[in-house]
């Protein structure tokens, strides 16, 4: 089975740009810094992730570190994508299917992992990392896209209050389990957890939401549809729009995730 690690590498735009550059020829860190437009520490962080995932190797020449592309992980991804090419051609070739194709790209990628499942949402944001982080962590903005949550203490070991918003005044606390300012925020979510990650890009940043799901239940597609709509509201808020929770959109995405989870479960059973 293809691993989450391979998708984590390919999901980040700057790492894909580095792979394109290294496909042309080996390059030093300084060359990649100049070509990508990120800081040297930022490029080095991406290269470390790519090296650990097996995408690149490093050769030391004097005081320089020269990076080379390794084709092995890409061949694994190519093999996994092969059956989807025919599906893509059949379903999305016509120009009138453009909107459907764009919506399909926004669906969470759901994959089996050790101890459960991971659902991953990727949302490119054409806004600064600082502005996106503020919408994620400042309560006056947070309540506009996720009205149930209120951050009480931000940081590892901190607390977020979940308000039921059902007229009873009920609420409960959830713990922040991992945190680094302007980088990531992870907290408890039911029996699993959710993790937000921000990655800087030349034209903004990439917001990644991962939900770690110990067991798929009837509630799972409801939860995924909720996150899908909340992320849409997140994007609209950044664009200067503010709207109430669109229940009709939630119903649409709930039906989509019900089918998506059936397909993923069926694929998993076939592999077993």
PDB file of C-alpha atoms in Angstrom:
ATOM      1  CA  UNK A   1       0.000   0.000   0.000  1.00  0.00           C
ATOM      2  CA  UNK A   2       1.270   3.495  -0.800  1.00  0.00           C
ATOM      3  CA  UNK A   3       2.235   5.306   2.403  1.00  0.00           C
ATOM      4  CA  UNK A   4       0.941   8.624   3.776  1.00  0.00           C
ATOM      5  CA  UNK A   5       4.551   9.833   3.837  1.00  0.00           C
ATOM      6  CA  UNK A   6       4.767   9.913   0.029  1.00  0.00           C
ATOM      7  CA  UNK A   7       1.614  12.029  -0.225  1.00  0.00           C
ATOM      8  CA  UNK A   8       2.853  14.328   2.547  1.00  0.00           C
ATOM      9  CA  UNK A   9       5.934  15.110   0.465  1.00  0.00           C
ATOM     10  CA  UNK A  10       4.062  15.642  -2.802  1.00  0.00           C
ATOM     11  CA  UNK A  11       1.238  17.685  -1.250  1.00  0.00           C
ATOM     12  CA  UNK A  12       3.529  20.663  -0.534  1.00  0.00           C
ATOM     13  CA  UNK A  13       4.026  22.966  -3.530  1.00  0.00           C
ATOM     14  CA  UNK A  14       7.600  23.975  -2.760  1.00  0.00           C
ATOM     15  CA  UNK A  15       8.681  20.357  -2.493  1.00  0.00           C
ATOM     16  CA  UNK A  16       7.105  19.631  -5.875  1.00  0.00           C
ATOM     17  CA  UNK A  17       9.033  22.568  -7.341  1.00  0.00           C
ATOM     18  CA  UNK A  18      12.251  21.169  -5.878  1.00  0.00           C
ATOM     19  CA  UNK A  19      11.523  17.770  -7.418  1.00  0.00           C
ATOM     20  CA  UNK A  20      11.017  19.459 -10.807  1.00  0.00           C
ATOM     21  CA  UNK A  21      14.341  21.270 -10.465  1.00  0.00           C
ATOM     22  CA  UNK A  22      16.190  18.144  -9.353  1.00  0.00           C
ATOM     23  CA  UNK A  23      14.660  16.225 -12.254  1.00  0.00           C
ATOM     24  CA  UNK A  24      16.592  18.541 -14.559  1.00  0.00           C
ATOM     25  CA  UNK A  25      19.926  18.085 -12.760  1.00  0.00           C
ATOM     26  CA  UNK A  26      21.445  17.781  -9.257  1.00  0.00           C
ATOM     27  CA  UNK A  27      21.526  21.064  -7.358  1.00  0.00           C
ATOM     28  CA  UNK A  28      23.066  22.583  -4.254  1.00  0.00           C
ATOM     29  CA  UNK A  29      21.057  24.044  -1.374  1.00  0.00           C
ATOM     30  CA  UNK A  30      22.000  27.587  -2.418  1.00  0.00           C
ATOM     31  CA  UNK A  31      20.755  26.962  -5.966  1.00  0.00           C
ATOM     32  CA  UNK A  32      17.420  25.716  -4.645  1.00  0.00           C
ATOM     33  CA  UNK A  33      17.118  28.706  -2.286  1.00  0.00           C
ATOM     34  CA  UNK A  34      17.591  31.078  -5.223  1.00  0.00           C
ATOM     35  CA  UNK A  35      15.192  29.169  -7.508  1.00  0.00           C
ATOM     36  CA  UNK A  36      12.386  28.626  -4.979  1.00  0.00           C
ATOM     37  CA  UNK A  37      12.544  31.968  -3.196  1.00  0.00           C
ATOM     38  CA  UNK A  38      12.376  30.619   0.355  1.00  0.00           C
ATOM     39  CA  UNK A  39      14.870  31.106   3.167  1.00  0.00           C
ATOM     40  CA  UNK A  40      17.790  28.686   3.535  1.00  0.00           C
ATOM     41  CA  UNK A  41      16.319  27.129   6.732  1.00  0.00           C
ATOM     42  CA  UNK A  42      12.988  26.682   4.940  1.00  0.00           C
ATOM     43  CA  UNK A  43      14.589  24.933   1.970  1.00  0.00           C
ATOM     44  CA  UNK A  44      16.709  22.756   4.271  1.00  0.00           C
ATOM     45  CA  UNK A  45      13.610  21.691   6.196  1.00  0.00           C
ATOM     46  CA  UNK A  46      11.885  20.602   2.973  1.00  0.00           C
ATOM     47  CA  UNK A  47      15.009  18.744   1.797  1.00  0.00           C
ATOM     48  CA  UNK A  48      15.227  16.872   5.085  1.00  0.00           C
ATOM     49  CA  UNK A  49      11.620  15.710   4.731  1.00  0.00           C
ATOM     50  CA  UNK A  50      12.250  14.665   1.122  1.00  0.00           C
ATOM     51  CA  UNK A  51      15.428  12.812   2.063  1.00  0.00           C
ATOM     52  CA  UNK A  52      13.721  10.928   4.919  1.00  0.00           C
ATOM     53  CA  UNK A  53      10.948   9.881   2.514  1.00  0.00           C
ATOM     54  CA  UNK A  54      13.517   8.612  -0.002  1.00  0.00           C
ATOM     55  CA  UNK A  55      12.880  11.178  -2.738  1.00  0.00           C
ATOM     56  CA  UNK A  56      16.413  12.596  -2.743  1.00  0.00           C
ATOM     57  CA  UNK A  57      19.968  11.697  -1.795  1.00  0.00           C
ATOM     58  CA  UNK A  58      22.694  14.126  -0.772  1.00  0.00           C
ATOM     59  CA  UNK A  59      26.328  14.198  -1.841  1.00  0.00           C
ATOM     60  CA  UNK A  60      28.920  16.366  -0.154  1.00  0.00           C
ATOM     61  CA  UNK A  61      31.343  18.178  -2.470  1.00  0.00           C
ATOM     62  CA  UNK A  62      33.720  20.305  -0.463  1.00  0.00           C
ATOM     63  CA  UNK A  63      31.536  22.623   1.609  1.00  0.00           C
ATOM     64  CA  UNK A  64      28.473  22.129  -0.578  1.00  0.00           C
ATOM     65  CA  UNK A  65      25.680  19.589  -0.241  1.00  0.00           C
ATOM     66  CA  UNK A  66      24.459  18.464  -3.677  1.00  0.00           C
ATOM     67  CA  UNK A  67      21.003  16.898  -3.881  1.00  0.00           C
ATOM     68  CA  UNK A  68      20.064  14.203  -6.409  1.00  0.00           C
ATOM     69  CA  UNK A  69      16.587  12.943  -7.308  1.00  0.00           C
ATOM     70  CA  UNK A  70      15.717   9.291  -6.560  1.00  0.00           C
ATOM     71  CA  UNK A  71      13.026   7.896  -8.914  1.00  0.00           C
ATOM     72  CA  UNK A  72      11.920   5.002  -6.673  1.00  0.00           C
ATOM     73  CA  UNK A  73       9.140   6.745  -4.666  1.00  0.00           C
ATOM     74  CA  UNK A  74       7.803   8.437  -7.807  1.00  0.00           C
ATOM     75  CA  UNK A  75       7.481   5.087  -9.550  1.00  0.00           C
ATOM     76  CA  UNK A  76       5.382   3.849  -6.606  1.00  0.00           C
ATOM     77  CA  UNK A  77       3.079   6.879  -6.925  1.00  0.00           C
ATOM     78  CA  UNK A  78       2.872   6.427 -10.704  1.00  0.00           C
ATOM     79  CA  UNK A  79       1.855   2.797 -10.299  1.00  0.00           C
ATOM     80  CA  UNK A  80      -0.836   3.770  -7.772  1.00  0.00           C
ATOM     81  CA  UNK A  81      -2.221   6.475 -10.108  1.00  0.00           C
ATOM     82  CA  UNK A  82      -2.391   4.261 -13.199  1.00  0.00           C
ATOM     83  CA  UNK A  83      -5.966   2.922 -12.717  1.00  0.00           C
ATOM     84  CA  UNK A  84      -7.233   6.456 -12.015  1.00  0.00           C
ATOM     85  CA  UNK A  85      -6.069   7.776 -15.389  1.00  0.00           C
ATOM     86  CA  UNK A  86      -8.773   5.875 -17.236  1.00  0.00           C
ATOM     87  CA  UNK A  87     -11.335   7.005 -14.647  1.00  0.00           C
ATOM     88  CA  UNK A  88     -10.232  10.622 -15.089  1.00  0.00           C
ATOM     89  CA  UNK A  89     -10.493  10.457 -18.868  1.00  0.00           C
ATOM     90  CA  UNK A  90     -13.931   8.895 -18.706  1.00  0.00           C
ATOM     91  CA  UNK A  91     -15.426  11.276 -16.145  1.00  0.00           C
ATOM     92  CA  UNK A  92     -13.659  14.618 -16.429  1.00  0.00           C
ATOM     93  CA  UNK A  93     -12.530  15.105 -20.025  1.00  0.00           C
ATOM     94  CA  UNK A  94     -15.401  17.280 -21.167  1.00  0.00           C
ATOM     95  CA  UNK A  95     -15.054  21.054 -20.619  1.00  0.00           C
ATOM     96  CA  UNK A  96     -18.422  21.199 -18.878  1.00  0.00           C
ATOM     97  CA  UNK A  97     -16.982  18.973 -16.146  1.00  0.00           C
ATOM     98  CA  UNK A  98     -14.470  21.639 -15.006  1.00  0.00           C
ATOM     99  CA  UNK A  99     -16.474  22.622 -11.937  1.00  0.00           C
ATOM    100  CA  UNK A 100     -16.955  18.998 -10.939  1.00  0.00           C
ATOM    101  CA  UNK A 101     -13.217  18.373 -11.318  1.00  0.00           C
ATOM    102  CA  UNK A 102     -12.360  21.332  -9.085  1.00  0.00           C
ATOM    103  CA  UNK A 103     -14.769  20.160  -6.405  1.00  0.00           C
ATOM    104  CA  UNK A 104     -13.350  16.634  -6.601  1.00  0.00           C
ATOM    105  CA  UNK A 105      -9.902  18.043  -5.866  1.00  0.00           C
ATOM    106  CA  UNK A 106     -11.166  19.603  -2.633  1.00  0.00           C
ATOM    107  CA  UNK A 107     -12.390  16.317  -1.160  1.00  0.00           C
ATOM    108  CA  UNK A 108     -10.396  14.829   1.683  1.00  0.00           C
ATOM    109  CA  UNK A 109      -7.965  12.038   0.857  1.00  0.00           C
ATOM    110  CA  UNK A 110      -8.817   9.119   3.162  1.00  0.00           C
ATOM    111  CA  UNK A 111      -6.195   6.453   3.792  1.00  0.00           C
ATOM    112  CA  UNK A 112      -5.702   3.489   6.097  1.00  0.00           C
ATOM    113  CA  UNK A 113      -2.882   3.784   8.576  1.00  0.00           C
ATOM    114  CA  UNK A 114      -1.638   1.843  11.554  1.00  0.00           C
ATOM    115  CA  UNK A 115      -4.232   2.120  14.287  1.00  0.00           C
ATOM    116  CA  UNK A 116      -6.976   3.608  12.147  1.00  0.00           C
ATOM    117  CA  UNK A 117      -7.495   6.062   9.294  1.00  0.00           C
ATOM    118  CA  UNK A 118      -6.309   9.492   8.210  1.00  0.00           C
ATOM    119  CA  UNK A 119      -8.437  12.042   6.347  1.00  0.00           C
ATOM    120  CA  UNK A 120      -6.408  14.855   4.802  1.00  0.00           C
ATOM    121  CA  UNK A 121      -7.744  18.161   3.454  1.00  0.00           C
ATOM    122  CA  UNK A 122      -5.395  20.445   1.492  1.00  0.00           C
ATOM    123  CA  UNK A 123      -6.384  24.077   1.018  1.00  0.00           C
ATOM    124  CA  UNK A 124      -4.010  26.438  -0.851  1.00  0.00           C
ATOM    125  CA  UNK A 125      -4.485  29.943   0.548  1.00  0.00           C
ATOM    126  CA  UNK A 126      -3.419  33.044  -1.363  1.00  0.00           C
ATOM    127  CA  UNK A 127      -2.873  34.892   1.884  1.00  0.00           C
ATOM    128  CA  UNK A 128       0.137  35.272   4.156  1.00  0.00           C
ATOM    129  CA  UNK A 129       0.912  32.546   6.652  1.00  0.00           C
ATOM    130  CA  UNK A 130       0.420  35.062   9.474  1.00  0.00           C
ATOM    131  CA  UNK A 131      -3.065  36.014   8.265  1.00  0.00           C
ATOM    132  CA  UNK A 132      -4.145  32.367   7.908  1.00  0.00           C
ATOM    133  CA  UNK A 133      -2.727  31.538  11.352  1.00  0.00           C
ATOM    134  CA  UNK A 134      -4.755  34.371  12.859  1.00  0.00           C
ATOM    135  CA  UNK A 135      -8.002  32.993  11.399  1.00  0.00           C
ATOM    136  CA  UNK A 136      -7.061  29.584  12.790  1.00  0.00           C
ATOM    137  CA  UNK A 137      -6.203  30.674  16.337  1.00  0.00           C
ATOM    138  CA  UNK A 138      -7.833  34.009  17.241  1.00  0.00           C
ATOM    139  CA  UNK A 139     -11.230  33.529  18.860  1.00  0.00           C
ATOM    140  CA  UNK A 140     -12.970  36.464  17.181  1.00  0.00           C
ATOM    141  CA  UNK A 141     -12.138  34.893  13.805  1.00  0.00           C
ATOM    142  CA  UNK A 142     -12.332  31.234  14.875  1.00  0.00           C
ATOM    143  CA  UNK A 143     -16.000  31.558  15.889  1.00  0.00           C
ATOM    144  CA  UNK A 144     -16.912  32.749  12.385  1.00  0.00           C
ATOM    145  CA  UNK A 145     -15.898  29.478  10.720  1.00  0.00           C
ATOM    146  CA  UNK A 146     -16.043  27.018  13.666  1.00  0.00           C
ATOM    147  CA  UNK A 147     -18.524  28.494  16.174  1.00  0.00           C
ATOM    148  CA  UNK A 148     -18.303  25.535  18.572  1.00  0.00           C
ATOM    149  CA  UNK A 149     -14.664  26.204  19.481  1.00  0.00           C
ATOM    150  CA  UNK A 150     -13.117  28.717  21.892  1.00  0.00           C
ATOM    151  CA  UNK A 151      -9.399  28.698  22.643  1.00  0.00           C
ATOM    152  CA  UNK A 152      -8.837  29.098  26.398  1.00  0.00           C
ATOM    153  CA  UNK A 153      -5.063  28.625  26.483  1.00  0.00           C
ATOM    154  CA  UNK A 154      -3.032  28.349  23.289  1.00  0.00           C
ATOM    155  CA  UNK A 155       0.041  26.101  23.367  1.00  0.00           C
ATOM    156  CA  UNK A 156       1.068  22.499  24.005  1.00  0.00           C
ATOM    157  CA  UNK A 157      -0.923  21.300  27.007  1.00  0.00           C
ATOM    158  CA  UNK A 158      -3.382  24.150  26.497  1.00  0.00           C
ATOM    159  CA  UNK A 159      -7.166  23.950  26.343  1.00  0.00           C
ATOM    160  CA  UNK A 160      -9.934  24.504  23.812  1.00  0.00           C
ATOM    161  CA  UNK A 161     -13.542  24.634  24.953  1.00  0.00           C
ATOM    162  CA  UNK A 162     -16.154  22.939  22.759  1.00  0.00           C
ATOM    163  CA  UNK A 163     -19.542  24.625  23.089  1.00  0.00           C
ATOM    164  CA  UNK A 164     -22.522  22.429  22.212  1.00  0.00           C
ATOM    165  CA  UNK A 165     -24.503  25.495  21.021  1.00  0.00           C
ATOM    166  CA  UNK A 166     -27.731  23.599  21.607  1.00  0.00           C
ATOM    167  CA  UNK A 167     -29.361  26.116  23.950  1.00  0.00           C
ATOM    168  CA  UNK A 168     -28.323  24.282  27.133  1.00  0.00           C
ATOM    169  CA  UNK A 169     -25.040  26.125  27.702  1.00  0.00           C
ATOM    170  CA  UNK A 170     -23.217  22.781  27.795  1.00  0.00           C
ATOM    171  CA  UNK A 171     -19.533  22.581  26.914  1.00  0.00           C
ATOM    172  CA  UNK A 172     -16.480  20.431  27.514  1.00  0.00           C
ATOM    173  CA  UNK A 173     -12.725  20.883  27.345  1.00  0.00           C
ATOM    174  CA  UNK A 174     -10.407  19.333  24.771  1.00  0.00           C
ATOM    175  CA  UNK A 175      -6.636  19.284  25.124  1.00  0.00           C
ATOM    176  CA  UNK A 176      -4.074  20.760  22.745  1.00  0.00           C
ATOM    177  CA  UNK A 177      -1.533  17.968  22.230  1.00  0.00           C
ATOM    178  CA  UNK A 178       0.985  19.594  19.859  1.00  0.00           C
ATOM    179  CA  UNK A 179       1.640  23.221  19.004  1.00  0.00           C
ATOM    180  CA  UNK A 180       4.148  25.482  17.315  1.00  0.00           C
ATOM    181  CA  UNK A 181       3.190  29.052  16.496  1.00  0.00           C
ATOM    182  CA  UNK A 182       2.647  29.703  12.757  1.00  0.00           C
ATOM    183  CA  UNK A 183       3.431  26.030  12.039  1.00  0.00           C
ATOM    184  CA  UNK A 184       0.962  23.516  13.509  1.00  0.00           C
ATOM    185  CA  UNK A 185      -1.858  23.007  15.981  1.00  0.00           C
ATOM    186  CA  UNK A 186      -3.172  19.595  17.056  1.00  0.00           C
ATOM    187  CA  UNK A 187      -5.894  18.789  19.552  1.00  0.00           C
ATOM    188  CA  UNK A 188      -8.148  15.965  20.709  1.00  0.00           C
ATOM    189  CA  UNK A 189     -11.206  15.215  18.611  1.00  0.00           C
ATOM    190  CA  UNK A 190     -13.422  12.458  19.974  1.00  0.00           C
ATOM    191  CA  UNK A 191     -11.332   9.306  20.251  1.00  0.00           C
ATOM    192  CA  UNK A 192      -8.851  10.678  17.703  1.00  0.00           C
ATOM    193  CA  UNK A 193      -7.402  14.088  16.949  1.00  0.00           C
ATOM    194  CA  UNK A 194      -7.194  16.826  14.342  1.00  0.00           C
ATOM    195  CA  UNK A 195      -4.038  18.581  13.207  1.00  0.00           C
ATOM    196  CA  UNK A 196      -3.663  21.819  11.270  1.00  0.00           C
ATOM    197  CA  UNK A 197      -0.382  22.494   9.485  1.00  0.00           C
ATOM    198  CA  UNK A 198       0.725  25.627   7.629  1.00  0.00           C
ATOM    199  CA  UNK A 199       3.432  25.571   4.962  1.00  0.00           C
ATOM    200  CA  UNK A 200       4.754  28.784   3.470  1.00  0.00           C
ATOM    201  CA  UNK A 201       4.491  29.203  -0.314  1.00  0.00           C
ATOM    202  CA  UNK A 202       5.649  32.020  -2.602  1.00  0.00           C
ATOM    203  CA  UNK A 203       2.068  33.139  -3.297  1.00  0.00           C
ATOM    204  CA  UNK A 204       0.633  32.437   0.163  1.00  0.00           C
ATOM    205  CA  UNK A 205       0.559  29.221   2.138  1.00  0.00           C
ATOM    206  CA  UNK A 206      -0.858  25.702   2.175  1.00  0.00           C
ATOM    207  CA  UNK A 207      -3.287  24.854   4.961  1.00  0.00           C
ATOM    208  CA  UNK A 208      -3.424  21.124   5.701  1.00  0.00           C
ATOM    209  CA  UNK A 209      -6.022  19.570   8.001  1.00  0.00           C
ATOM    210  CA  UNK A 210      -5.522  15.961   9.046  1.00  0.00           C
ATOM    211  CA  UNK A 211      -8.102  14.085  11.069  1.00  0.00           C
ATOM    212  CA  UNK A 212      -6.835  10.915  12.728  1.00  0.00           C
ATOM    213  CA  UNK A 213      -9.750   8.489  13.009  1.00  0.00           C
ATOM    214  CA  UNK A 214      -9.336   5.332  15.150  1.00  0.00           C
ATOM    215  CA  UNK A 215     -12.458   3.668  13.724  1.00  0.00           C
ATOM    216  CA  UNK A 216     -14.843   4.517  10.904  1.00  0.00           C
ATOM    217  CA  UNK A 217     -18.446   4.775  12.155  1.00  0.00           C
ATOM    218  CA  UNK A 218     -21.733   6.232  10.912  1.00  0.00           C
ATOM    219  CA  UNK A 219     -20.602   9.535  12.425  1.00  0.00           C
ATOM    220  CA  UNK A 220     -17.386   9.719  10.355  1.00  0.00           C
ATOM    221  CA  UNK A 221     -18.921  11.057   7.094  1.00  0.00           C
ATOM    222  CA  UNK A 222     -20.872  13.626   9.133  1.00  0.00           C
ATOM    223  CA  UNK A 223     -17.637  14.777  10.742  1.00  0.00           C
ATOM    224  CA  UNK A 224     -15.744  14.946   7.436  1.00  0.00           C
ATOM    225  CA  UNK A 225     -18.569  16.890   5.782  1.00  0.00           C
ATOM    226  CA  UNK A 226     -18.478  19.294   8.732  1.00  0.00           C
ATOM    227  CA  UNK A 227     -14.763  19.914   8.341  1.00  0.00           C
ATOM    228  CA  UNK A 228     -15.181  20.310   4.579  1.00  0.00           C
ATOM    229  CA  UNK A 229     -17.774  23.055   5.014  1.00  0.00           C
ATOM    230  CA  UNK A 230     -15.825  24.708   7.843  1.00  0.00           C
ATOM    231  CA  UNK A 231     -12.748  24.926   5.623  1.00  0.00           C
ATOM    232  CA  UNK A 232     -14.887  26.509   2.906  1.00  0.00           C
ATOM    233  CA  UNK A 233     -16.079  29.062   5.476  1.00  0.00           C
ATOM    234  CA  UNK A 234     -12.445  29.565   6.512  1.00  0.00           C
ATOM    235  CA  UNK A 235     -11.549  30.488   2.931  1.00  0.00           C
ATOM    236  CA  UNK A 236     -14.556  32.778   2.551  1.00  0.00           C
ATOM    237  CA  UNK A 237     -13.651  34.587   5.764  1.00  0.00           C
ATOM    238  CA  UNK A 238     -10.153  35.247   4.427  1.00  0.00           C
ATOM    239  CA  UNK A 239     -11.778  36.639   1.285  1.00  0.00           C
ATOM    240  CA  UNK A 240     -13.806  39.081   3.381  1.00  0.00           C
ATOM    241  CA  UNK A 241     -17.064  37.116   3.346  1.00  0.00           C
ATOM    242  CA  UNK A 242     -18.982  35.992   6.419  1.00  0.00           C
ATOM    243  CA  UNK A 243     -21.902  33.562   6.140  1.00  0.00           C
ATOM    244  CA  UNK A 244     -23.919  31.267   8.386  1.00  0.00           C
ATOM    245  CA  UNK A 245     -23.240  27.538   8.304  1.00  0.00           C
ATOM    246  CA  UNK A 246     -24.702  26.325   4.959  1.00  0.00           C
ATOM    247  CA  UNK A 247     -26.588  23.172   5.936  1.00  0.00           C
ATOM    248  CA  UNK A 248     -27.474  22.380   2.312  1.00  0.00           C
ATOM    249  CA  UNK A 249     -23.760  22.244   1.472  1.00  0.00           C
ATOM    250  CA  UNK A 250     -23.142  19.997   4.479  1.00  0.00           C
ATOM    251  CA  UNK A 251     -25.842  17.611   3.233  1.00  0.00           C
ATOM    252  CA  UNK A 252     -24.220  17.510  -0.213  1.00  0.00           C
ATOM    253  CA  UNK A 253     -20.777  16.732   1.174  1.00  0.00           C
ATOM    254  CA  UNK A 254     -22.152  14.243   3.697  1.00  0.00           C
ATOM    255  CA  UNK A 255     -23.586  12.172   0.849  1.00  0.00           C
ATOM    256  CA  UNK A 256     -20.258  12.439  -0.992  1.00  0.00           C
ATOM    257  CA  UNK A 257     -18.248  11.226   2.022  1.00  0.00           C
ATOM    258  CA  UNK A 258     -20.640   8.367   2.688  1.00  0.00           C
ATOM    259  CA  UNK A 259     -19.835   7.074  -0.805  1.00  0.00           C
ATOM    260  CA  UNK A 260     -16.147   7.898  -0.499  1.00  0.00           C
ATOM    261  CA  UNK A 261     -15.831   5.887   2.720  1.00  0.00           C
ATOM    262  CA  UNK A 262     -17.639   2.951   1.112  1.00  0.00           C
ATOM    263  CA  UNK A 263     -15.133   3.003  -1.752  1.00  0.00           C
ATOM    264  CA  UNK A 264     -12.126   3.269   0.556  1.00  0.00           C
ATOM    265  CA  UNK A 265     -13.382   0.443   2.778  1.00  0.00           C
ATOM    266  CA  UNK A 266     -14.045  -1.744  -0.269  1.00  0.00           C
ATOM    267  CA  UNK A 267     -10.526  -1.117  -1.588  1.00  0.00           C
ATOM    268  CA  UNK A 268      -9.062  -1.981   1.790  1.00  0.00           C
ATOM    269  CA  UNK A 269     -11.043  -5.232   2.001  1.00  0.00           C
ATOM    270  CA  UNK A 270      -9.849  -6.241  -1.500  1.00  0.00           C
ATOM    271  CA  UNK A 271      -6.212  -5.648  -0.521  1.00  0.00           C
ATOM    272  CA  UNK A 272      -6.653  -7.770   2.591  1.00  0.00           C
TER     273      UNK A 272
END
